[in-house]
Tab-separated table of C-alpha atoms in Angstrom:
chain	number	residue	atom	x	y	z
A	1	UNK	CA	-167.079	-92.893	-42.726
A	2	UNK	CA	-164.793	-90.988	-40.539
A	3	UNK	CA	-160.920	-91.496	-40.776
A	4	UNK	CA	-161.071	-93.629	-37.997
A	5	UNK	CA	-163.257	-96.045	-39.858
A	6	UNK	CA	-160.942	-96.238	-42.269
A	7	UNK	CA	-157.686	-97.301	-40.426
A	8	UNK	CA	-159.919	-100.237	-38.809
A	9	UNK	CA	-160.516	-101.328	-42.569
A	10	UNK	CA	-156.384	-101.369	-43.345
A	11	UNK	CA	-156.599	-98.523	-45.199
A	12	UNK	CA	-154.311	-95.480	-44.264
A	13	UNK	CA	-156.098	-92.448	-46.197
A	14	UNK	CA	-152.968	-90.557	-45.854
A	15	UNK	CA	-150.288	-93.337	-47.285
A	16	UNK	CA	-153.152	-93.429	-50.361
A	17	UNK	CA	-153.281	-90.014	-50.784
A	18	UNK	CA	-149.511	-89.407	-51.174
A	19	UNK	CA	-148.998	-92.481	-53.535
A	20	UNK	CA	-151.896	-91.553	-55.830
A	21	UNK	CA	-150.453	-87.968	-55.464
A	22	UNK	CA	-146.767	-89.190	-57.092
A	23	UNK	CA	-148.438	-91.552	-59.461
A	24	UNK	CA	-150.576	-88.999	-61.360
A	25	UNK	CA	-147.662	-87.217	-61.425
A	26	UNK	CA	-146.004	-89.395	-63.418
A	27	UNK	CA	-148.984	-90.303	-65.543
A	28	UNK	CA	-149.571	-87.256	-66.405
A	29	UNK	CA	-145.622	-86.217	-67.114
A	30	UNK	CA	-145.584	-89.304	-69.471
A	31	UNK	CA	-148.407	-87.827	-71.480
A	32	UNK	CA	-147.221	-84.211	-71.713
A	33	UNK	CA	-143.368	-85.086	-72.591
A	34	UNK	CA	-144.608	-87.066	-75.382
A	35	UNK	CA	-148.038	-86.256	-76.817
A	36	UNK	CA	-147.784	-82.818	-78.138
A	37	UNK	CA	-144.544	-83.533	-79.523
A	38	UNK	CA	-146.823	-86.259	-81.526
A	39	UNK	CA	-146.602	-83.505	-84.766
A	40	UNK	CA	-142.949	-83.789	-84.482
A	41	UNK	CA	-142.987	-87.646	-83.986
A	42	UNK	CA	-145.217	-87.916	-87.448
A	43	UNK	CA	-142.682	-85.440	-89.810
A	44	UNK	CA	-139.178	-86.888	-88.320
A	45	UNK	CA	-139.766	-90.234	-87.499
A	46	UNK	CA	-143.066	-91.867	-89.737
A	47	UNK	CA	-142.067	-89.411	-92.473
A	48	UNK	CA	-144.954	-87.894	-92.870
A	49	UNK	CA	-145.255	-84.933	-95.748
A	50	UNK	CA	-145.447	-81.190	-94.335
A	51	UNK	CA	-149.036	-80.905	-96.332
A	52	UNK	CA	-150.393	-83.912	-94.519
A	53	UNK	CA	-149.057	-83.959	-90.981
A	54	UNK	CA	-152.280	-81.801	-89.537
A	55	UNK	CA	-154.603	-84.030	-90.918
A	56	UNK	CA	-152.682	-87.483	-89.332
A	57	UNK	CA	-152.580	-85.747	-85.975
A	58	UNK	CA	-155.987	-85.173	-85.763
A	59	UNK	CA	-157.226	-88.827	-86.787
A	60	UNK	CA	-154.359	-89.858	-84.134
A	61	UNK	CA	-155.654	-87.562	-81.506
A	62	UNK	CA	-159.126	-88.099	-82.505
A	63	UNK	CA	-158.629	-91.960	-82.533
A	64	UNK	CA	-157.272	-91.956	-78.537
A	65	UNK	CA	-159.524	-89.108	-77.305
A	66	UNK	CA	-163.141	-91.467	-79.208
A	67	UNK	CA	-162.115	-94.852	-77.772
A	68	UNK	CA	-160.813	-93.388	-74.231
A	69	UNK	CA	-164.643	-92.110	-74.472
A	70	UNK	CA	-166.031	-95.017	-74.997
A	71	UNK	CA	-164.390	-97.231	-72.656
A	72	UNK	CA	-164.359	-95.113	-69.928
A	73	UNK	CA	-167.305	-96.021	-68.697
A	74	UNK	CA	-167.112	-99.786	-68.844
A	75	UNK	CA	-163.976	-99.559	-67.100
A	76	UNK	CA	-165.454	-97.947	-64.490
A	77	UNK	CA	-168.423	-100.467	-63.952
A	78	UNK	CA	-166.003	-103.094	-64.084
A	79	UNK	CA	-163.928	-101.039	-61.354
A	80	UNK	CA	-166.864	-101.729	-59.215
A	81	UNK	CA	-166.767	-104.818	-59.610
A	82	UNK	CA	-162.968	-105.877	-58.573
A	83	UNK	CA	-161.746	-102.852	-56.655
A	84	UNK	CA	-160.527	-99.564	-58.089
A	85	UNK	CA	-156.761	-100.989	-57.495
A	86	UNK	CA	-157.290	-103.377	-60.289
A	87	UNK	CA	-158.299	-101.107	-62.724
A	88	UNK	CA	-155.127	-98.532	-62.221
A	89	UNK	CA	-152.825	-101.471	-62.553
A	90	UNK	CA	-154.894	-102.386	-65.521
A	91	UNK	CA	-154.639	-98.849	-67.041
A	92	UNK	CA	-150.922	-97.923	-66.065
A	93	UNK	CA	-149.614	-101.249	-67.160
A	94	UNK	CA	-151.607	-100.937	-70.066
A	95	UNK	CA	-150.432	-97.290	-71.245
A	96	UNK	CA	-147.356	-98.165	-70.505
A	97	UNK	CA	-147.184	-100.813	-73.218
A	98	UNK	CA	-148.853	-98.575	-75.908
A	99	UNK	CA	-145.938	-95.922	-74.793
A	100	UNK	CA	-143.129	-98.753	-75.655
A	101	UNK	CA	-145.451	-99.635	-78.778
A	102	UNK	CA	-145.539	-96.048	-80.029
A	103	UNK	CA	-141.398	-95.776	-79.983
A	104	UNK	CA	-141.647	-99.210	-82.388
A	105	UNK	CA	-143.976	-97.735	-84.893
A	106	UNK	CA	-142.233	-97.558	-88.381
A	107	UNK	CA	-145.043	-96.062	-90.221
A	108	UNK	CA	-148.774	-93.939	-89.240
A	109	UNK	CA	-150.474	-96.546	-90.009
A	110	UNK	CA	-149.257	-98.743	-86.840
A	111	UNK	CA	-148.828	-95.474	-84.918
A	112	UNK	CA	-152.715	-95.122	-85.450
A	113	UNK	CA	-153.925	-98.521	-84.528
A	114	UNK	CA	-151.184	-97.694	-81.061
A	115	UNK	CA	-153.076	-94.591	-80.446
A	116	UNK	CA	-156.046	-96.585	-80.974
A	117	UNK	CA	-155.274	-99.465	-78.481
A	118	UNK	CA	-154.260	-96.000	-76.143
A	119	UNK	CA	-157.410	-94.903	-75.724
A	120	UNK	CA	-159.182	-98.052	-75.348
A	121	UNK	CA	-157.039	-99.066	-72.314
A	122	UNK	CA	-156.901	-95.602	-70.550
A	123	UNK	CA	-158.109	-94.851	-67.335
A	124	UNK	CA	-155.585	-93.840	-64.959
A	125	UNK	CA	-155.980	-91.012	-63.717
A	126	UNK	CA	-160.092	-91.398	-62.810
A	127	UNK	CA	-159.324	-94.682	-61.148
A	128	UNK	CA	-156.912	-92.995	-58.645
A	129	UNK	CA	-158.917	-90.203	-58.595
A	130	UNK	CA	-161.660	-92.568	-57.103
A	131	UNK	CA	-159.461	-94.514	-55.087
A	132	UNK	CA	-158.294	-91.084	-53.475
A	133	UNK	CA	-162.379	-90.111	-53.004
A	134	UNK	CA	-162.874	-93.351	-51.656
A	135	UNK	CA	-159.620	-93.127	-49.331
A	136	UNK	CA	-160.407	-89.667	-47.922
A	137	UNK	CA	-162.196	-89.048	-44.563
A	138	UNK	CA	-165.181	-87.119	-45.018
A	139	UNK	CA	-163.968	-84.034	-43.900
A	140	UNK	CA	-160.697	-83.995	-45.881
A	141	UNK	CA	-162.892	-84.368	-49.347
A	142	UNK	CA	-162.280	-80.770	-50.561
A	143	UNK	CA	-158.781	-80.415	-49.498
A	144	UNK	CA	-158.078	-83.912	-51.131
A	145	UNK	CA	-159.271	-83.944	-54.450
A	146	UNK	CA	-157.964	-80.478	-54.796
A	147	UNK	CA	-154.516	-82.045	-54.009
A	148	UNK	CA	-155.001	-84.354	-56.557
A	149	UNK	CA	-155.743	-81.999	-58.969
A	150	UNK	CA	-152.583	-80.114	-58.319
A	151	UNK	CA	-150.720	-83.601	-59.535
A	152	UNK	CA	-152.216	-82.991	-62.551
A	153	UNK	CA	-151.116	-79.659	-63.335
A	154	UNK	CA	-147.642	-80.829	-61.355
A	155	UNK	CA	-147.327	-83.461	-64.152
A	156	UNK	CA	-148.746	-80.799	-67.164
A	157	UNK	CA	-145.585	-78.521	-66.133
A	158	UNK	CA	-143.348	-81.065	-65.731
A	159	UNK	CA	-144.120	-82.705	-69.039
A	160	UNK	CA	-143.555	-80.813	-71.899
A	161	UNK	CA	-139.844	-79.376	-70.111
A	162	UNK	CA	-138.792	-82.963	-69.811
A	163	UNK	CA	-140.144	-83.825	-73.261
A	164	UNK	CA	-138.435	-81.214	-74.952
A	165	UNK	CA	-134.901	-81.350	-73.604
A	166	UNK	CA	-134.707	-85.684	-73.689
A	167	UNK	CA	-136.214	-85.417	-77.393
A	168	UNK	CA	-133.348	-83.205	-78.508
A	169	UNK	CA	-130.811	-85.225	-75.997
A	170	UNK	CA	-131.925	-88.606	-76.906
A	171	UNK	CA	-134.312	-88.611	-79.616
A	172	UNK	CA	-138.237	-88.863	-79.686
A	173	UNK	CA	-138.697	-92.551	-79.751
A	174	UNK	CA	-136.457	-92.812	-76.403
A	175	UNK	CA	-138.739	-90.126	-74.930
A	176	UNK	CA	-141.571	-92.751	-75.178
A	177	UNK	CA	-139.471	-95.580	-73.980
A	178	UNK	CA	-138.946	-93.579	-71.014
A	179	UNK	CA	-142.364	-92.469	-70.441
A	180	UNK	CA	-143.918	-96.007	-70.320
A	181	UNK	CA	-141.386	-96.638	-67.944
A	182	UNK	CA	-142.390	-93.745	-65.680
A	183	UNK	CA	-146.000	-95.562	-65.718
A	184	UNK	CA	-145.005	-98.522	-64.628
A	185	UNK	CA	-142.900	-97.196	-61.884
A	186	UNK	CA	-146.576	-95.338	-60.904
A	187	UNK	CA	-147.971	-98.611	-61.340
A	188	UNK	CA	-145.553	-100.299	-58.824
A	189	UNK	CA	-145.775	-97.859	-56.248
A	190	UNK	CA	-149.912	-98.561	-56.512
A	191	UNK	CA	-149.235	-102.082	-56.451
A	192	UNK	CA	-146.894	-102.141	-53.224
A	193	UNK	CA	-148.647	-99.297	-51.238
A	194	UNK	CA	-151.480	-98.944	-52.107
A	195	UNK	CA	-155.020	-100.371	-50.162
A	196	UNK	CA	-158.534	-100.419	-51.583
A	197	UNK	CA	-161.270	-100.225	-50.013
A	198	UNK	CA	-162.275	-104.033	-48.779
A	199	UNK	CA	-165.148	-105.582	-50.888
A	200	UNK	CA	-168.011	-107.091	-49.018
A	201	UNK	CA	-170.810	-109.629	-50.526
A	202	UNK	CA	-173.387	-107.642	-52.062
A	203	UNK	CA	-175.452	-106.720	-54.862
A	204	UNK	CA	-172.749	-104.902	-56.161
A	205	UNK	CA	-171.033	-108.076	-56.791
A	206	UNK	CA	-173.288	-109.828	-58.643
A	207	UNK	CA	-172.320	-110.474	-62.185
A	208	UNK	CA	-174.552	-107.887	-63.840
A	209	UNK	CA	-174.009	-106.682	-67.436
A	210	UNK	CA	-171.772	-103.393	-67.902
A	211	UNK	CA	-174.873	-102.092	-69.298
A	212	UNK	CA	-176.948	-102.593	-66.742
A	213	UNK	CA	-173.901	-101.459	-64.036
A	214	UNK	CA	-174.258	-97.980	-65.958
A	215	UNK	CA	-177.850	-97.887	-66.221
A	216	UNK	CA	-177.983	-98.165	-62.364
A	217	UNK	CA	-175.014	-95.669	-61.920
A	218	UNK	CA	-177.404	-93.086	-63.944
A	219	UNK	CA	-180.584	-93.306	-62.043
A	220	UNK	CA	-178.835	-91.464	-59.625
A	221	UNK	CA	-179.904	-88.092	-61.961
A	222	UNK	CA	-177.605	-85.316	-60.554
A	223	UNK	CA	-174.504	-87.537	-62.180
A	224	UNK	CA	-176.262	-85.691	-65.511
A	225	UNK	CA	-175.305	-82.416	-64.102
A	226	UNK	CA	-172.110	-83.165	-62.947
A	227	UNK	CA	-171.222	-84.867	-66.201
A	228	UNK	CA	-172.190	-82.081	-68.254
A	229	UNK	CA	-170.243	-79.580	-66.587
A	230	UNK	CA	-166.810	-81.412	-66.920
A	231	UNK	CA	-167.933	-81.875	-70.568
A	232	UNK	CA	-168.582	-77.819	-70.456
A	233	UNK	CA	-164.795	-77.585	-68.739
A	234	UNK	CA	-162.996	-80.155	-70.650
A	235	UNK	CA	-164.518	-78.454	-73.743
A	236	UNK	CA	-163.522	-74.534	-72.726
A	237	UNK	CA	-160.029	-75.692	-72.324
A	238	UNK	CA	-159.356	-77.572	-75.630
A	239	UNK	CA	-161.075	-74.789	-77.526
A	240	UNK	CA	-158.114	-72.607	-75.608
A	241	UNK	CA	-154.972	-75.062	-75.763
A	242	UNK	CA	-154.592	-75.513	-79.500
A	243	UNK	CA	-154.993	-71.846	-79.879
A	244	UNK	CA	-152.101	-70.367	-77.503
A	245	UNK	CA	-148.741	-71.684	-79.741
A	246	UNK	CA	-150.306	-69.769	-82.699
A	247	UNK	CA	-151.747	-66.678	-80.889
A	248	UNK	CA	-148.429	-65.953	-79.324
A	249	UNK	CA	-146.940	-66.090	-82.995
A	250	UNK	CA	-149.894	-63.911	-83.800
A	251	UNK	CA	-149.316	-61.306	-81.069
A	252	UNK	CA	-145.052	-61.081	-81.997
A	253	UNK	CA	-146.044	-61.015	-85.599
A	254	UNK	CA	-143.336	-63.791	-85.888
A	255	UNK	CA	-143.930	-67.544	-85.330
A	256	UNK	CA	-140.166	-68.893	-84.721
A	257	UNK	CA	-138.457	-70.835	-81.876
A	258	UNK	CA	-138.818	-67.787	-79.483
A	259	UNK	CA	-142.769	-67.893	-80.108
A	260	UNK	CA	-142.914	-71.684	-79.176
A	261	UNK	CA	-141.209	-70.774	-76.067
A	262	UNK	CA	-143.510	-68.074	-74.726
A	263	UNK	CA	-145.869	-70.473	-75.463
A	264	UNK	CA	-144.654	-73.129	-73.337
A	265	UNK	CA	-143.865	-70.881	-70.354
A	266	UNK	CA	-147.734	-69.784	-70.752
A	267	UNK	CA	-148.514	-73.487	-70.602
A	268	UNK	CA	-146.578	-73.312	-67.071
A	269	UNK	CA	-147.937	-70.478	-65.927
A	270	UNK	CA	-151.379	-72.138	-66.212
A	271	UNK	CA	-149.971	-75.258	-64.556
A	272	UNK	CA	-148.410	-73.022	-61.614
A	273	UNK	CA	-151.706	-71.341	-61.287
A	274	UNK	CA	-153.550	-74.528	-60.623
A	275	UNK	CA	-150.600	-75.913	-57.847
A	276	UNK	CA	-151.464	-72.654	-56.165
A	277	UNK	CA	-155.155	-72.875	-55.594
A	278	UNK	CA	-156.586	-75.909	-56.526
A	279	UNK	CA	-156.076	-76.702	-52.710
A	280	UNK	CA	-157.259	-73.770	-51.547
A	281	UNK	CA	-160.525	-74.218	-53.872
A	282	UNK	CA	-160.887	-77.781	-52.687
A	283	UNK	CA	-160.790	-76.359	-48.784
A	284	UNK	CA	-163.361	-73.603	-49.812
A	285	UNK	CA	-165.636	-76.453	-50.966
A	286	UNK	CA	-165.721	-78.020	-48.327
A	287	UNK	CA	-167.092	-74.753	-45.926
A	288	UNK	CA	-169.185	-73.084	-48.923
A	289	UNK	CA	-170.335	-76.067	-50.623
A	290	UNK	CA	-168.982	-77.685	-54.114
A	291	UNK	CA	-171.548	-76.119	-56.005
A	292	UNK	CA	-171.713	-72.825	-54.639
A	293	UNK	CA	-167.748	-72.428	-55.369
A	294	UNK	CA	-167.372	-74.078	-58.506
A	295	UNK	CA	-170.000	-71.537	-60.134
A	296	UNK	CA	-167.711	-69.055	-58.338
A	297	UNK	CA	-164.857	-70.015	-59.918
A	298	UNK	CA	-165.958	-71.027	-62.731
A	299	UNK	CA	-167.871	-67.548	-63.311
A	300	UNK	CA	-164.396	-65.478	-62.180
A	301	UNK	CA	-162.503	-67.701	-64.877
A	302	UNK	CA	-164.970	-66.637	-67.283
A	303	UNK	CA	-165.209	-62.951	-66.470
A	304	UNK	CA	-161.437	-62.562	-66.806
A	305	UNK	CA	-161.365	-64.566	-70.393
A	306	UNK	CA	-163.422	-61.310	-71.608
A	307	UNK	CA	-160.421	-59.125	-71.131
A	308	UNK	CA	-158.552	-60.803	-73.922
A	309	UNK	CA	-160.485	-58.471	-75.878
A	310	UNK	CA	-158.404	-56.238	-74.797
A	311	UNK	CA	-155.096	-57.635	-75.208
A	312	UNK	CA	-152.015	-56.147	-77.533
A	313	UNK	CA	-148.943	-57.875	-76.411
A	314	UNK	CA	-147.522	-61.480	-75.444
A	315	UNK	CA	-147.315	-60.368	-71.340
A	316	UNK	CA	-150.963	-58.969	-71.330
A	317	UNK	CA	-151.905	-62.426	-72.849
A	318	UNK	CA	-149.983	-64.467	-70.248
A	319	UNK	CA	-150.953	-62.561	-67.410
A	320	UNK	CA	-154.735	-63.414	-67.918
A	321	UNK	CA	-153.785	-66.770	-68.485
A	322	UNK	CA	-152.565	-66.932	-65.417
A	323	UNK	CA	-155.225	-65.278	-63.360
A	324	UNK	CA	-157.858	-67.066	-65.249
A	325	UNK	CA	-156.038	-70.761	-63.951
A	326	UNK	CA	-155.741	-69.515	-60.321
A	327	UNK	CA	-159.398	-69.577	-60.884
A	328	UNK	CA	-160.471	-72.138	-62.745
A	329	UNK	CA	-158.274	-74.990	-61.120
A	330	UNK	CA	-161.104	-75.027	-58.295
A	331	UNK	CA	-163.898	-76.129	-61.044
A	332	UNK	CA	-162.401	-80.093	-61.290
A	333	UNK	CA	-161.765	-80.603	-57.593
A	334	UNK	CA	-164.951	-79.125	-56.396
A	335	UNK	CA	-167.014	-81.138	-58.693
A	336	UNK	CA	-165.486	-84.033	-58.393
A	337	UNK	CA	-165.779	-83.928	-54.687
A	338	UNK	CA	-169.390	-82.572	-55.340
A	339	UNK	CA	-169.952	-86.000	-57.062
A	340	UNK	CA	-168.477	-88.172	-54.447
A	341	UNK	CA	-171.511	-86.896	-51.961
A	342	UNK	CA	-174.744	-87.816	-54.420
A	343	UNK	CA	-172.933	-91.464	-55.381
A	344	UNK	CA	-172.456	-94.306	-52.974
A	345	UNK	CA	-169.130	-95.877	-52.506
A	346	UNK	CA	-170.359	-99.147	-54.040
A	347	UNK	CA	-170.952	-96.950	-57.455
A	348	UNK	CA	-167.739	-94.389	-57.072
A	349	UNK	CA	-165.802	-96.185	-60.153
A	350	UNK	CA	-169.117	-96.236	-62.896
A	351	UNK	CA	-169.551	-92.062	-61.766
A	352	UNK	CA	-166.077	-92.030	-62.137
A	353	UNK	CA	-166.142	-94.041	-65.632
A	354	UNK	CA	-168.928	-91.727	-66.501
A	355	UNK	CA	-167.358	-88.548	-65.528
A	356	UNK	CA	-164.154	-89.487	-67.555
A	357	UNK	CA	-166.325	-90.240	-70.892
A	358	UNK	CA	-167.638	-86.927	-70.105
A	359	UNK	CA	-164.117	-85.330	-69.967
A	360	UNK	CA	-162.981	-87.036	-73.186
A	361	UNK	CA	-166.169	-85.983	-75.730
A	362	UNK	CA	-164.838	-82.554	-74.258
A	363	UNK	CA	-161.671	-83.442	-75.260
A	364	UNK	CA	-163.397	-84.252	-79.009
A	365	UNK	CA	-165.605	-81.290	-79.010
A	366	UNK	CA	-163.269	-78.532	-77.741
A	367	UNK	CA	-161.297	-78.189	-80.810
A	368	UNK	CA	-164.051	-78.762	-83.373
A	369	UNK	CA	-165.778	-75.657	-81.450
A	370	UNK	CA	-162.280	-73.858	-81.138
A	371	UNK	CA	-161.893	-74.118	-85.461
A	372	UNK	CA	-165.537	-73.375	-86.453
A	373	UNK	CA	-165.367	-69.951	-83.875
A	374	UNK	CA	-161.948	-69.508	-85.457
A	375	UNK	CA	-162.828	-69.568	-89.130
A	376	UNK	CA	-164.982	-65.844	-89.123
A	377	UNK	CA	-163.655	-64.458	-85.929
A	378	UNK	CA	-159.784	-63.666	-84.530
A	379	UNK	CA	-158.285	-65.677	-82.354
A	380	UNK	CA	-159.103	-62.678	-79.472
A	381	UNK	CA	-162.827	-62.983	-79.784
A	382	UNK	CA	-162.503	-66.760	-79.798
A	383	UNK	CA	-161.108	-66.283	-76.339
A	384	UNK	CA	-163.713	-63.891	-75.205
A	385	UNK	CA	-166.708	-66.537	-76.352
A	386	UNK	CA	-165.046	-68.871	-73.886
A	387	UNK	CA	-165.424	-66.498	-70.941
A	388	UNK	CA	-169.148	-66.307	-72.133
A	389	UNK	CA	-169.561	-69.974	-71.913
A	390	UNK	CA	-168.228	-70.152	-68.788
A	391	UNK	CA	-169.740	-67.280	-67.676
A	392	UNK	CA	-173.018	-68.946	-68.991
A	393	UNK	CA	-172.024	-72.558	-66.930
A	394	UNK	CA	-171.760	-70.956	-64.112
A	395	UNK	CA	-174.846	-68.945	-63.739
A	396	UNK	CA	-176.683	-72.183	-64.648
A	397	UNK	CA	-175.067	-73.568	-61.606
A	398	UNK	CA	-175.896	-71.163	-59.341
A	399	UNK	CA	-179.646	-70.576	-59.945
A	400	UNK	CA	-180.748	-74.203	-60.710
A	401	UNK	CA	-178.555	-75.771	-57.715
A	402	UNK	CA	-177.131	-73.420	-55.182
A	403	UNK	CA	-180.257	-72.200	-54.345
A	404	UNK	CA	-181.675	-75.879	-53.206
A	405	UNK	CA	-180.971	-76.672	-49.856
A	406	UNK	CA	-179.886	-80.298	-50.587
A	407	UNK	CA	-177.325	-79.260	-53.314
A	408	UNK	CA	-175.259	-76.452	-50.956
């Protein structure tokens, strides 16, 4: 459907686009000023002992990440069923209440069931991200989801600077107040703005099961593929995030305030990284072919990961870091955009649904990888077996897809 086709259906791709753009921003702020402050949250405010705080985060983190899993993909059959528009009101509404919730919590055991009650009604961010798919003209795919990618990093810098300075100005539990709020305002500018696509009588309207919505969504058997590598993504990255506060510390020989900085402005750097080029990855998509450049990127991400072998200092580290996220912010654009050509419209929010479970058992997995690898080997070589994986990802791409016509 060319963009054309799309204003004589009410729909202004580029009015979409922009909204979307601003409202993952702010979804993805609200999670990143307040969730890995959640440590913080649990000693100050639910009193939480210094020997038990590690192992409350992880059931909290571990609670949202399962149930965001779970639900993800019912959300997205049911996406298909009322219009993508629904379901991000649904979701930023929702999170938006479990953001007030969490500043009410007097103890971890209601911040738990919260967290809980989080990931069940999450869903944001891969119901604009299919609204923008279904938005864009054909041959502004690439470019487009790459955009939206760079809202995501836009919000993963933003985030954590906001979080820190209103948490020491105003206190943590106002941080959360404020963060719901910022989801609703994203939620009001999809609500006013906003157009889906127009619904027309059809089979996918009948009032099938969600089972049966998702059993349909995966005969279509290249959704496999593209599910497992954002598993394979999502994965690489959580084995790498928990890791950088504490390898910083490592690499100073000191883990104070000044540590916990660098680390933050590494954060950034990866977030700046993906503004840069997730664009420009999206646009080389679309000429070389989503496959073809997510194995590249994904294989250049990898290939520089092997030099932290090599590192000896705090700058070495962070200037990887940031070479490695100029490359691997094309992997998420390209194969989402790869996954909007093998699904039809009518199924865009259950491939959606499906990719998002997909990203969230990464989520799960990434850290229980990143602490076996870390209890016999340094921190370093940890690093290094993520460029192999990706390394390995990519190569997989490349010989069992590039190389068939149909998949360039």
């Amino acid at each position: 459907m060319d963009a054309n086709t799309k204003e004589n259906n009410g729909i202004n791709w580029k009015i979409n686009l922009t909204v979307l753009w601003i409202a993952v921003i702010f979804c993805c702020a609200s999670y990143t000023m307040c969730v890995p402050f959640l440590p913080v949250y649990l000693l100050k405010e639910m009193k939480v002992s210094q020997a038990e705080v590690s192992l409350w985060t992880g059931l909290v983190f571990a609670a949202t990440f399962f149930w965001s899993a779970v639900m993800a993909p019912c959300w997205g059959a049911l996406a298909d069923k009322v219009g993508q528009k629904k379901m991000a009101l649904r979701a930023g509404i929702g999170l938006g209440l479990t953001y007030f919730l969490t500043a009410m919590c007097q103890d971890v055991y209601q911040l738990l069931v919260v967290r809980t009650l989080t990931g069940m009604v999450a869903g944001f961010v891969p119901a604009c991200m299919s609204l923008a798919s279904q938005s864009l003209p054909e041959h502004k795919m690439g470019w487009g989801m790459g955009l939206m990618q760079s809202a995501l990093f836009s919000g993963t810098i933003i985030g954590p600077l906001l979080g820190g300075y209103l948490s020491s100005w105003f206190g943590m539990r106002t941080t959360f107040y404020l963060a719901g709020g910022a989801l609703w305002f994203g939620s009001a500018l999809i609500f006013f703005l906003v157009k889906d696509l127009p619904f027309t009588q059809g089979k996918h309207k009948l009032d099938l099961s969600v089972l049966l919505d998702l059993k349909e969504a995966l005969k279509t058997k290249d959704i496999y593929y593209v599910m497992a590598m954002i598993f394979a993504i999502q994965g690489v990255v959580m084995v790498i995030q928990p890791l950088v506060t504490m390898y910083v510390g490592e690499l100073r020989g000191v883990m104070d305030d000044t540590s916990i900085k660098f680390a933050g402005w590494i954060f950034s750097l990866a977030g700046l990284a993906g503004i840069v080029t997730a664009t420009f990855w999206g646009k080389r998509g679309q000429s070389m072919g989503y496959v073809k450049t997510f194995a590249f990127v994904v294989f250049c991400g990898g290939f520089i990961n092997l030099f932290q072998a090599f590192v000896h200092n705090v700058w070495q580290f962070a200037a990887i870091q940031f070479v490695y996220g100029l490359f691997l912010a094309g992997a998420i654009p390209n194969i989402n955009s790869y996954a909007t050509t093998i699904t039809d419209t009518k199924m865009r929010g259950r491939a959606f649904g499906l990719m998002a479970a997909a990203n969230q058992f990464g989520g799960v997995c990434g850290p229980l990888l990143g602490s076996f690898l870390g209890s016999f080997l340094p921190t370093r070589y940890v690093l290094v077996c993520t460029g192999v994986i990706l390394m390995s990802v990519a190569a997989y791409s490349y010989f069992s897809r590039v190389k068939k016509p149909s998949n360039l």
